[in-house]
XYZ file of C-alpha atoms in Angstrom:
459
model
C 103.034 86.015 80.721
C 104.742 86.453 84.087
C 103.734 88.657 86.964
C 106.262 89.579 89.628
C 105.436 88.524 93.172
C 107.704 91.090 94.832
C 106.126 92.169 98.114
C 105.790 95.667 99.487
C 108.511 96.557 101.985
C 106.805 95.956 105.373
C 109.191 98.371 107.078
C 107.519 101.321 105.328
C 104.134 101.040 107.049
C 101.532 98.392 107.764
C 98.033 98.796 106.316
C 95.545 100.323 108.737
C 92.726 98.056 109.977
C 89.483 98.708 108.085
C 85.971 97.304 108.226
C 85.259 94.428 105.876
C 88.823 93.195 105.597
C 87.723 89.605 106.404
C 84.499 89.580 104.357
C 84.265 86.640 101.966
C 82.314 86.653 98.691
C 81.192 83.820 96.405
C 82.885 83.175 93.079
C 80.838 82.261 90.041
C 83.301 79.439 89.389
C 82.676 77.985 92.853
C 83.888 78.562 96.384
C 84.542 81.806 98.233
C 87.416 84.231 98.602
C 88.233 87.194 100.812
C 86.922 90.309 99.077
C 89.578 92.617 97.649
C 88.158 96.143 97.896
C 89.993 98.125 95.223
C 87.440 100.886 94.679
C 88.699 103.374 97.273
C 88.238 106.304 94.913
C 84.472 105.794 95.068
C 84.228 105.000 98.782
C 87.037 103.915 101.037
C 86.221 101.350 103.740
C 85.804 102.886 107.176
C 88.796 102.610 109.462
C 88.228 100.239 112.386
C 89.374 103.066 114.659
C 86.631 105.325 113.287
C 83.968 102.676 113.724
C 85.103 101.979 117.295
C 85.006 105.689 118.162
C 81.501 106.048 116.730
C 80.302 102.929 118.559
C 81.681 104.260 121.847
C 79.857 107.569 121.357
C 76.559 106.133 120.073
C 74.927 105.554 123.517
C 75.514 109.231 124.317
C 73.952 110.531 121.089
C 71.997 113.736 121.496
C 70.828 116.766 119.532
C 73.418 119.523 119.422
C 73.348 123.236 120.272
C 69.794 123.477 121.563
C 69.533 120.963 124.381
C 69.987 121.563 128.103
C 70.417 117.870 128.923
C 73.744 116.200 129.569
C 73.763 114.185 126.333
C 72.972 117.245 124.257
C 75.737 119.189 125.973
C 78.179 116.324 125.456
C 77.183 115.982 121.804
C 77.560 119.726 121.246
C 81.071 119.651 122.685
C 81.936 116.654 120.511
C 80.507 118.362 117.426
C 82.448 121.592 117.925
C 85.628 119.787 118.958
C 85.332 117.838 115.700
C 85.259 121.159 113.851
C 88.511 122.151 115.525
C 90.077 118.766 114.729
C 89.225 119.127 111.035
C 90.554 122.696 110.993
C 93.847 121.481 112.439
C 93.997 118.553 109.992
C 93.591 120.977 107.072
C 95.989 123.606 108.391
C 93.256 126.240 108.427
C 94.102 129.885 109.012
C 92.884 131.619 112.167
C 89.880 133.254 110.488
C 88.867 130.289 108.291
C 85.565 128.523 108.846
C 84.847 124.801 108.730
C 81.319 124.109 107.475
C 79.977 120.567 107.672
C 78.051 119.344 104.635
C 76.880 116.055 103.164
C 79.744 115.530 100.677
C 82.182 117.216 98.307
C 79.315 117.732 95.873
C 77.254 119.422 98.574
C 80.228 121.570 99.619
C 80.865 122.865 96.115
C 77.181 123.517 95.510
C 77.115 125.482 98.767
C 80.028 127.602 97.596
C 78.399 128.024 94.174
C 75.327 129.427 95.912
C 77.494 131.872 97.864
C 79.644 133.386 95.103
C 79.033 137.118 94.516
C 76.862 138.307 91.665
C 78.782 138.575 88.410
C 81.457 136.137 89.543
C 83.445 134.526 86.751
C 84.292 130.858 87.345
C 87.177 129.014 85.695
C 87.230 125.215 85.703
C 89.165 122.636 83.700
C 87.171 120.128 81.650
C 89.135 117.432 83.487
C 87.186 117.907 86.715
C 84.825 115.472 88.406
C 81.216 116.483 87.821
C 81.018 117.666 91.447
C 83.484 120.399 90.464
C 82.387 120.830 86.862
C 78.639 121.351 87.194
C 77.671 123.480 90.246
C 78.576 126.804 88.598
C 75.849 126.868 85.951
C 74.299 130.057 87.351
C 77.628 131.872 87.005
C 79.650 132.979 83.999
C 81.755 129.845 83.490
C 84.868 129.388 81.380
C 85.724 125.742 80.775
C 89.426 125.209 80.162
C 90.804 122.500 77.880
C 92.620 119.509 79.357
C 96.303 120.321 79.886
C 98.963 117.739 79.090
C 101.529 118.881 81.661
C 101.295 120.605 85.049
C 103.085 123.613 83.575
C 100.539 123.770 80.771
C 97.747 123.773 83.359
C 99.224 126.879 84.981
C 99.823 128.566 81.622
C 96.270 127.806 80.474
C 94.802 129.297 83.624
C 97.008 132.375 83.469
C 95.953 133.097 79.876
C 92.274 132.702 80.739
C 92.529 134.934 83.802
C 94.433 137.585 81.875
C 91.463 137.910 79.509
C 88.825 138.278 82.215
C 87.159 141.397 83.530
C 89.786 142.547 86.057
C 87.276 144.387 88.254
C 84.765 141.648 89.022
C 85.044 138.661 91.373
C 86.476 135.434 90.006
C 86.865 131.885 91.243
C 89.015 128.989 90.048
C 87.947 125.425 90.856
C 90.557 122.664 90.543
C 91.110 119.131 91.751
C 94.072 118.176 93.905
C 94.300 114.639 92.531
C 92.375 113.316 89.552
C 89.679 110.765 90.340
C 90.483 109.131 86.976
C 94.271 109.113 86.682
C 95.286 109.806 90.280
C 97.717 112.440 89.032
C 98.550 115.314 91.372
C 97.762 118.788 90.098
C 100.031 121.821 90.695
C 97.679 123.329 93.264
C 100.107 125.772 94.841
C 101.158 127.138 91.452
C 97.544 127.412 90.298
C 96.663 129.243 93.516
C 99.506 131.701 92.929
C 98.299 132.300 89.367
C 94.729 132.838 90.548
C 95.716 135.321 93.238
C 98.061 137.177 90.905
C 95.022 137.920 88.728
C 92.700 138.821 91.593
C 90.831 135.515 91.618
C 90.120 133.071 94.410
C 90.539 129.294 94.252
C 88.703 126.311 95.693
C 90.417 122.935 95.925
C 88.430 119.759 95.355
C 90.381 117.525 97.736
C 88.049 114.516 97.563
C 90.835 112.338 96.144
C 93.748 114.236 97.668
C 92.874 114.387 101.370
C 92.677 110.595 101.895
C 96.074 110.029 100.252
C 98.180 113.108 100.946
C 98.378 115.864 103.591
C 96.386 118.986 102.688
C 97.416 122.310 104.214
C 95.226 125.267 103.296
C 97.725 127.857 104.472
C 100.720 126.200 102.796
C 98.892 125.698 99.488
C 97.417 129.207 99.815
C 93.998 128.122 98.567
C 90.851 129.944 99.607
C 88.651 126.874 100.197
C 88.981 123.116 100.428
C 86.152 120.604 99.935
C 86.199 116.879 100.637
C 83.974 113.928 101.598
C 84.077 111.757 104.688
C 83.300 108.568 102.786
C 86.563 108.865 100.852
C 88.516 109.665 104.046
C 87.793 106.285 105.694
C 84.612 107.494 107.426
C 81.007 106.359 106.829
C 78.728 107.942 104.245
C 76.826 111.200 104.587
C 79.279 113.869 105.731
C 81.598 116.354 104.079
C 83.537 119.564 104.652
C 83.873 122.999 103.114
C 86.684 124.870 104.846
C 88.169 128.269 104.114
C 87.466 131.965 103.926
C 84.297 133.177 105.608
C 83.482 136.471 103.868
C 81.615 135.149 100.801
C 79.805 132.607 102.957
C 78.720 135.216 105.500
C 77.583 137.629 102.812
C 75.371 135.013 101.172
C 71.922 133.884 102.154
C 72.026 130.541 103.970
C 72.402 127.548 101.695
C 69.439 126.027 103.551
C 66.939 128.107 105.518
C 65.779 126.700 108.826
C 66.560 126.043 112.447
C 70.183 126.331 113.431
C 71.002 128.790 110.647
C 68.829 131.479 112.228
C 69.831 133.380 115.336
C 66.572 135.312 115.769
C 63.235 135.200 113.953
C 60.400 137.678 114.561
C 57.078 138.503 112.936
C 56.681 141.976 111.495
C 53.603 144.146 111.859
C 52.893 143.713 108.152
C 52.714 139.951 108.627
C 56.159 139.132 107.250
C 59.145 137.619 109.025
C 62.464 139.199 109.960
C 65.413 136.819 110.274
C 68.795 137.418 111.858
C 71.108 134.738 110.458
C 74.128 133.351 112.265
C 77.541 134.777 111.417
C 79.339 131.505 112.163
C 79.530 128.255 110.219
C 76.064 127.467 111.584
C 74.693 129.895 108.970
C 75.041 127.109 106.379
C 74.298 124.140 108.648
C 70.529 124.421 109.022
C 68.624 121.513 110.516
C 69.774 118.833 112.920
C 73.360 118.068 111.908
C 74.853 114.658 111.212
C 76.735 114.459 114.504
C 77.942 110.908 113.969
C 79.110 111.723 110.449
C 80.983 114.790 111.668
C 82.574 112.871 114.524
C 83.606 110.091 112.154
C 85.451 112.604 109.940
C 87.274 114.002 112.972
C 88.152 110.486 114.095
C 89.546 109.672 110.649
C 91.624 112.855 110.674
C 93.091 111.881 114.040
C 93.729 108.298 112.949
C 95.610 109.335 109.807
C 97.640 111.905 111.714
C 98.526 109.522 114.524
C 99.469 106.739 112.091
C 101.967 109.116 110.502
C 100.690 110.475 107.203
C 104.173 110.498 105.713
C 104.470 106.762 106.368
C 101.067 106.129 104.815
C 102.052 108.141 101.740
C 105.320 106.219 101.413
C 103.551 102.847 101.560
C 100.910 103.942 99.079
C 103.598 105.077 96.664
C 105.096 101.586 96.834
C 101.669 100.176 95.992
C 101.316 102.619 93.091
C 104.703 101.566 91.722
C 103.839 97.897 92.113
C 100.530 98.253 90.254
C 102.025 100.309 87.457
C 104.926 97.875 87.028
C 102.555 94.916 86.996
C 100.220 96.465 84.443
C 103.202 97.427 82.270
C 104.036 93.708 81.970
C 100.736 93.164 80.143
C 101.093 94.679 76.636
C 97.343 94.747 76.087
C 96.851 97.161 79.000
C 96.895 100.916 78.386
C 97.088 103.076 81.524
C 95.359 106.438 81.131
C 97.332 109.578 81.915
C 97.234 113.303 81.263
C 100.696 114.232 82.475
C 102.719 111.141 81.504
C 104.274 108.151 83.237
C 106.544 110.205 85.494
C 103.758 112.333 86.966
C 103.290 111.956 90.732
C 99.979 110.339 91.622
C 97.937 108.830 94.416
C 96.499 105.315 94.494
C 94.029 105.802 91.641
C 94.826 104.203 88.263
C 92.526 103.817 85.255
C 93.196 101.668 82.236
C 91.682 99.909 79.253
C 92.488 96.444 77.893
C 92.813 95.918 74.157
C 90.148 93.517 72.895
C 87.994 93.842 76.016
C 84.874 95.732 76.921
C 85.864 97.492 80.156
C 82.654 96.520 81.932
C 83.128 92.889 80.902
C 86.657 92.952 82.327
C 85.528 94.528 85.614
C 82.675 92.021 85.924
C 85.084 89.115 85.453
C 87.446 90.505 88.100
C 84.545 90.520 90.532
C 82.781 87.288 89.640
C 85.853 85.106 89.098
C 88.409 86.640 91.490
C 86.443 88.497 94.176
C 88.049 91.823 93.256
C 85.987 95.006 93.353
C 87.067 97.739 90.912
C 85.017 100.317 89.014
C 84.216 100.685 85.336
C 82.642 103.570 83.462
C 83.424 107.236 82.990
C 83.797 107.898 86.732
C 81.593 111.006 86.766
C 84.282 112.743 84.732
C 82.876 112.201 81.245
C 84.825 114.898 79.341
C 88.139 113.783 80.852
C 87.716 110.057 80.180
C 86.582 110.711 76.630
C 89.627 112.929 76.104
C 91.926 110.222 77.473
C 90.292 107.575 75.273
C 90.593 109.787 72.206
C 86.863 109.696 71.540
C 84.546 112.470 70.422
C 82.768 114.318 73.249
C 79.458 113.318 71.637
C 80.260 109.602 71.570
C 77.862 107.394 73.563
C 78.649 106.020 76.984
C 77.864 106.986 80.552
C 78.931 106.209 84.121
C 78.471 102.537 84.877
C 76.127 101.854 81.954
C 78.069 100.437 78.983
C 76.289 100.297 75.677
C 78.611 97.689 74.167
C 78.165 93.972 74.661
C 80.885 91.840 76.330
C 83.846 91.559 73.996
C 83.063 94.766 72.087
C 85.046 97.970 72.482
C 83.435 100.303 75.000
C 83.824 104.016 75.561
C 84.674 103.644 79.216
C 87.560 102.440 81.356
C 88.489 100.341 84.392
C 89.674 102.017 87.601
C 91.612 100.359 90.397
C 92.083 102.413 93.562
C 93.557 101.687 96.966
C 94.868 103.348 100.092
C 95.764 103.084 103.742
C 93.833 99.871 104.354
C 94.887 97.891 101.280
C 96.797 94.654 101.998
C 99.667 93.599 99.740
C 97.754 90.431 98.850
C 94.923 92.386 97.235
C 97.373 94.113 94.907
C 99.074 90.855 93.974
C 95.750 89.094 93.382
C 94.608 91.948 91.158
C 97.753 91.808 89.030
C 97.538 88.022 88.676
C 93.883 88.318 87.696
C 94.614 90.918 85.018
C 97.367 88.743 83.587
C 95.200 85.614 83.572
C 92.153 87.281 82.064
C 94.204 88.761 79.245
C 96.145 85.581 78.486
C 93.453 82.962 79.129
C 90.160 84.819 78.829
C 87.169 84.773 81.156
C 85.964 81.440 82.502
C 82.302 82.408 82.363
C 79.799 83.925 79.991
C 78.495 87.418 80.698
C 75.531 89.454 79.574
C 74.264 93.005 79.947
C 71.395 93.410 82.390
C 69.919 96.763 83.467
C 72.990 98.531 82.096
C 75.464 96.309 83.942
C 77.651 93.474 82.722
C 76.861 90.443 84.899
C 77.629 86.700 84.890
C 75.113 84.618 82.998
C 73.890 82.483 85.876
C 72.219 80.098 83.478
C 75.551 79.157 81.913
C 77.417 76.659 84.060
C 79.994 75.714 81.478
C 83.211 77.531 80.793
C 83.559 79.345 77.484
């Protein structure tokens, strides 16, 4: 079984320097190898540029907004300048707000807490749980998985046509699937939503790191994404967009920073005057370093030339898909078909293999980090695998033993920092595992498939 060794055209764009690119890991078969991080969809490695910017700022760290000292003033300026950088990166409209959160999940839960009473929410079953679950207090309509972009728009239009035309409504949709990497017709879905008097929020967790996102051009009402998928460290996120629902809602968190004035009443109660800026939903001491790291990542991607990064990633996508197609036992998962545009996120299953066993062997025997499971998108993966929604299986915790069929999949994901060599090593590893089998025995331990350290012989 041959695997092409054609290299990516270096004239397109070089990979961006990222942390951990020289880290070596031990192999269960002996020796060490440079780690191939191919789990970008979960958390992308931080750009070296981002880390350097944060390190340069760290000695000047101070609490923002409420300090008279020089470091507090400097940190406040950095914090608010970061807000402007993110707004520019997202193409925000003049009256949009950028609210800093902990993650995409936090952003969408914030918005869910701010939707007006009686709001109807429409969400496809194909969403990540961060988009699927926050709306439980609202009247939610879950839409079946579409099989083409056009069908997605038609499905939404039919659902919106049947809604109460006088109440508020919100559509939540991903920009790029965290399972298949396929791009969704966001602009068309936004037009359909607005034509029926609804608003739309874009989950850009997987889109923003791989493709430019322009709020005004897409005509979406809000965008949410996470810093740790945009080549920044953990712990920061963004909700950007229209301010009216956010300003009309009680603060997501009550506390210092969200309040402009607090006074005791004669009856013993408390009167609070909440901020009318983004600070209304940023109570407590903010994650200044996390916010700055997002802004730094936005600048780095812009300055590197996002179009060049997209072009190189598309070459990587083509290379991976071509390589996997050479292995008949591999089935790539897709909603919209082989010709659908996608980012660097590809999920697949291997005939005759438990997905967790396969992922464990990639790690232990080749030093390649991928992800296995249902990727916090259980309904979608089960739909793609043709299994019943009630079938067992959960994220990262296979119930089948190595060698048995499992109701989960393998996901390989990559981006701006991925070297060509990591892609080629991955494709060789897939080919060798399928044709020759694993070199080691594996067992399930605490819900994970791991090498049996007590077995030194090959199987």
